[in-house]
mmCIF file with all atom_site columns, C-alpha atoms in Angstrom:
data_model
loop_
_atom_site.group_PDB
_atom_site.id
_atom_site.type_symbol
_atom_site.label_atom_id
_atom_site.label_alt_id
_atom_site.label_comp_id
_atom_site.label_asym_id
_atom_site.label_entity_id
_atom_site.label_seq_id
_atom_site.pdbx_PDB_ins_code
_atom_site.Cartn_x
_atom_site.Cartn_y
_atom_site.Cartn_z
_atom_site.occupancy
_atom_site.B_iso_or_equiv
_atom_site.pdbx_formal_charge
_atom_site.auth_seq_id
_atom_site.auth_comp_id
_atom_site.auth_asym_id
_atom_site.auth_atom_id
_atom_site.pdbx_PDB_model_num
ATOM 1  C CA . MET B 1 1  ? -26.905 36.931 -107.859 1.00 73.00 ? 1  MET B CA 1
ATOM 2  C CA . ASN B 1 2  ? -29.036 36.969 -104.737 1.00 93.00 ? 2  ASN B CA 1
ATOM 3  C CA . GLU B 1 3  ? -28.033 38.076 -101.261 1.00 95.00 ? 3  GLU B CA 1
ATOM 4  C CA . GLU B 1 4  ? -28.104 34.550 -99.864  1.00 96.00 ? 4  GLU B CA 1
ATOM 5  C CA . ARG B 1 5  ? -25.704 33.324 -102.552 1.00 96.00 ? 5  ARG B CA 1
ATOM 6  C CA . ILE B 1 6  ? -23.319 36.234 -101.933 1.00 96.00 ? 6  ILE B CA 1
ATOM 7  C CA . ARG B 1 7  ? -23.379 35.484 -98.202  1.00 97.00 ? 7  ARG B CA 1
ATOM 8  C CA . ALA B 1 8  ? -22.507 31.847 -98.954  1.00 97.00 ? 8  ALA B CA 1
ATOM 9  C CA . TYR B 1 9  ? -19.635 32.997 -101.207 1.00 98.00 ? 9  TYR B CA 1
ATOM 10 C CA . LEU B 1 10 ? -18.291 35.241 -98.440  1.00 97.00 ? 10 LEU B CA 1
ATOM 11 C CA . GLU B 1 11 ? -18.486 32.433 -95.883  1.00 98.00 ? 11 GLU B CA 1
ATOM 12 C CA . LEU B 1 12 ? -16.564 30.172 -98.259  1.00 98.00 ? 12 LEU B CA 1
ATOM 13 C CA . ILE B 1 13 ? -13.970 32.878 -98.879  1.00 98.00 ? 13 ILE B CA 1
ATOM 14 C CA . GLN B 1 14 ? -13.507 33.347 -95.123  1.00 97.00 ? 14 GLN B CA 1
ATOM 15 C CA . ALA B 1 15 ? -13.091 29.602 -94.661  1.00 97.00 ? 15 ALA B CA 1
ATOM 16 C CA . LEU B 1 16 ? -10.473 29.528 -97.422  1.00 97.00 ? 16 LEU B CA 1
ATOM 17 C CA . LEU B 1 17 ? -8.558  32.437 -95.923  1.00 96.00 ? 17 LEU B CA 1
ATOM 18 C CA . GLN B 1 18 ? -8.616  30.979 -92.406  1.00 96.00 ? 18 GLN B CA 1
ATOM 19 C CA . CYS B 1 19 ? -7.681  27.407 -93.268  1.00 95.00 ? 19 CYS B CA 1
ATOM 20 C CA . GLU B 1 20 ? -4.223  25.950 -93.053  1.00 92.00 ? 20 GLU B CA 1
ATOM 21 C CA . ASN B 1 21 ? -2.201  25.990 -96.225  1.00 89.00 ? 21 ASN B CA 1
ATOM 22 C CA . GLY B 1 22 ? -3.078  22.951 -98.319  1.00 91.00 ? 22 GLY B CA 1
ATOM 23 C CA . GLN B 1 23 ? -6.615  22.563 -96.926  1.00 94.00 ? 23 GLN B CA 1
ATOM 24 C CA . GLU B 1 24 ? -8.191  24.654 -99.700  1.00 94.00 ? 24 GLU B CA 1
ATOM 25 C CA . PRO B 1 25 ? -9.001  21.678 -101.977 1.00 92.00 ? 25 PRO B CA 1
ATOM 26 C CA . ALA B 1 26 ? -10.975 19.929 -99.235  1.00 94.00 ? 26 ALA B CA 1
ATOM 27 C CA . ILE B 1 27 ? -12.949 23.104 -98.492  1.00 95.00 ? 27 ILE B CA 1
ATOM 28 C CA . LEU B 1 28 ? -13.644 23.675 -102.187 1.00 94.00 ? 28 LEU B CA 1
ATOM 29 C CA . ASN B 1 29 ? -14.737 20.074 -102.685 1.00 92.00 ? 29 ASN B CA 1
ATOM 30 C CA . ALA B 1 30 ? -17.080 20.341 -99.706  1.00 95.00 ? 30 ALA B CA 1
ATOM 31 C CA . ASN B 1 31 ? -18.595 23.463 -101.257 1.00 96.00 ? 31 ASN B CA 1
ATOM 32 C CA . ALA B 1 32 ? -18.557 22.423 -104.910 1.00 92.00 ? 32 ALA B CA 1
ATOM 33 C CA . GLU B 1 33 ? -22.089 23.782 -105.432 1.00 94.00 ? 33 GLU B CA 1
ATOM 34 C CA . LEU B 1 34 ? -20.707 27.303 -104.907 1.00 96.00 ? 34 LEU B CA 1
ATOM 35 C CA . ILE B 1 35 ? -17.903 27.049 -107.453 1.00 94.00 ? 35 ILE B CA 1
ATOM 36 C CA . ASP B 1 36 ? -19.002 29.189 -110.382 1.00 94.00 ? 36 ASP B CA 1
ATOM 37 C CA . THR B 1 37 ? -18.161 32.435 -112.129 1.00 94.00 ? 37 THR B CA 1
ATOM 38 C CA . GLY B 1 38 ? -20.050 34.360 -109.432 1.00 96.00 ? 38 GLY B CA 1
ATOM 39 C CA . LEU B 1 39 ? -17.667 33.038 -106.793 1.00 97.00 ? 39 LEU B CA 1
ATOM 40 C CA . VAL B 1 40 ? -14.663 34.033 -108.900 1.00 97.00 ? 40 VAL B CA 1
ATOM 41 C CA . ALA B 1 41 ? -16.066 37.539 -109.303 1.00 96.00 ? 41 ALA B CA 1
ATOM 42 C CA . VAL B 1 42 ? -16.740 37.944 -105.578 1.00 97.00 ? 42 VAL B CA 1
ATOM 43 C CA . MET B 1 43 ? -13.266 36.598 -104.781 1.00 98.00 ? 43 MET B CA 1
ATOM 44 C CA . GLY B 1 44 ? -11.758 39.262 -107.035 1.00 97.00 ? 44 GLY B CA 1
ATOM 45 C CA . GLN B 1 45 ? -13.774 42.027 -105.389 1.00 97.00 ? 45 GLN B CA 1
ATOM 46 C CA . TYR B 1 46 ? -12.917 40.752 -101.921 1.00 98.00 ? 46 TYR B CA 1
ATOM 47 C CA . ALA B 1 47 ? -9.227  40.567 -102.840 1.00 98.00 ? 47 ALA B CA 1
ATOM 48 C CA . GLU B 1 48 ? -9.383  44.250 -103.832 1.00 98.00 ? 48 GLU B CA 1
ATOM 49 C CA . PHE B 1 49 ? -11.003 45.059 -100.506 1.00 97.00 ? 49 PHE B CA 1
ATOM 50 C CA . LEU B 1 50 ? -8.293  43.150 -98.626  1.00 98.00 ? 50 LEU B CA 1
ATOM 51 C CA . GLU B 1 51 ? -5.612  44.968 -100.608 1.00 97.00 ? 51 GLU B CA 1
ATOM 52 C CA . GLN B 1 52 ? -7.090  48.317 -99.593  1.00 97.00 ? 52 GLN B CA 1
ATOM 53 C CA . GLN B 1 53 ? -7.096  47.152 -95.970  1.00 97.00 ? 53 GLN B CA 1
ATOM 54 C CA . GLY B 1 54 ? -3.383  46.366 -96.199  1.00 97.00 ? 54 GLY B CA 1
ATOM 55 C CA . GLU B 1 55 ? -3.863  42.598 -96.088  1.00 97.00 ? 55 GLU B CA 1
ATOM 56 C CA . HIS B 1 56 ? -1.587  41.980 -99.033  1.00 97.00 ? 56 HIS B CA 1
ATOM 57 C CA . ASN B 1 57 ? -0.884  38.309 -98.289  1.00 96.00 ? 57 ASN B CA 1
ATOM 58 C CA . ASN B 1 58 ? -4.549  37.353 -98.021  1.00 96.00 ? 58 ASN B CA 1
ATOM 59 C CA . ALA B 1 59 ? -5.368  39.430 -101.101 1.00 97.00 ? 59 ALA B CA 1
ATOM 60 C CA . GLY B 1 60 ? -2.679  37.634 -103.101 1.00 96.00 ? 60 GLY B CA 1
ATOM 61 C CA . ARG B 1 61 ? -3.753  34.222 -101.836 1.00 95.00 ? 61 ARG B CA 1
ATOM 62 C CA . LEU B 1 62 ? -7.360  34.927 -102.779 1.00 96.00 ? 62 LEU B CA 1
ATOM 63 C CA . ARG B 1 63 ? -6.394  36.248 -106.224 1.00 97.00 ? 63 ARG B CA 1
ATOM 64 C CA . THR B 1 64 ? -4.390  33.104 -106.899 1.00 95.00 ? 64 THR B CA 1
ATOM 65 C CA . LEU B 1 65 ? -7.325  30.890 -105.918 1.00 94.00 ? 65 LEU B CA 1
ATOM 66 C CA . ALA B 1 66 ? -9.693  32.979 -108.045 1.00 96.00 ? 66 ALA B CA 1
ATOM 67 C CA . GLN B 1 67 ? -7.369  32.660 -111.056 1.00 95.00 ? 67 GLN B CA 1
ATOM 68 C CA . GLN B 1 68 ? -7.119  28.896 -110.630 1.00 92.00 ? 68 GLN B CA 1
ATOM 69 C CA . LEU B 1 69 ? -10.869 28.520 -110.313 1.00 93.00 ? 69 LEU B CA 1
ATOM 70 C CA . GLY B 1 70 ? -11.389 30.783 -113.316 1.00 92.00 ? 70 GLY B CA 1
ATOM 71 C CA . GLN B 1 71 ? -9.126  28.561 -115.405 1.00 89.00 ? 71 GLN B CA 1
ATOM 72 C CA . ILE B 1 72 ? -10.998 25.474 -114.267 1.00 86.00 ? 72 ILE B CA 1
ATOM 73 C CA . LEU B 1 73 ? -14.357 27.019 -115.097 1.00 87.00 ? 73 LEU B CA 1
ATOM 74 C CA . ASP B 1 74 ? -13.082 28.026 -118.535 1.00 84.00 ? 74 ASP B CA 1
ATOM 75 C CA . ALA B 1 75 ? -11.998 24.434 -119.235 1.00 74.00 ? 75 ALA B CA 1
ATOM 76 C CA . PRO B 1 76 ? -14.284 22.139 -121.210 1.00 75.00 ? 76 PRO B CA 1
ATOM 77 C CA . ARG B 1 77 ? -16.995 20.641 -118.991 1.00 66.00 ? 77 ARG B CA 1
ATOM 78 C CA . ASP B 1 78 ? -15.472 17.147 -119.269 1.00 62.00 ? 78 ASP B CA 1
ATOM 79 C CA . ASN B 1 79 ? -12.211 18.348 -117.727 1.00 58.00 ? 79 ASN B CA 1
ATOM 80 C CA . GLN B 1 80 ? -13.641 20.420 -114.875 1.00 57.00 ? 80 GLN B CA 1
ATOM 81 C CA . ASN B 1 81 ? -14.045 17.506 -112.452 1.00 60.00 ? 81 ASN B CA 1
ATOM 82 C CA . THR B 1 82 ? -10.515 16.342 -113.227 1.00 57.00 ? 82 THR B CA 1
ATOM 83 C CA . TYR B 1 83 ? -9.139  19.824 -112.510 1.00 55.00 ? 83 TYR B CA 1
ATOM 84 C CA . LEU B 1 84 ? -11.181 20.206 -109.314 1.00 59.00 ? 84 LEU B CA 1
ATOM 85 C CA . SER B 1 85 ? -9.870  16.848 -108.115 1.00 60.00 ? 85 SER B CA 1
ATOM 86 C CA . PHE B 1 86 ? -6.348  18.009 -108.894 1.00 53.00 ? 86 PHE B CA 1
ATOM 87 C CA . LEU B 1 87 ? -6.767  21.134 -106.779 1.00 56.00 ? 87 LEU B CA 1
#
């Protein structure tokens, strides 16, 4: 994972944390090229960081998103677009 990709992940994570509730699917769809196992891993690490900073709500929100994305990425390739649309 290169530094540029990690920076893009972090920008996406910030956008997800700052958006209004329910806007996450639109943000994810607009950044579909970043949705991969690397993003899920960085989301988990960032959630741990937020937890240590006392930002329990944001940490929980990010963990939930990471879990949902992880399930989608584990789904058969044919179903991934269906699941992403559902989000």
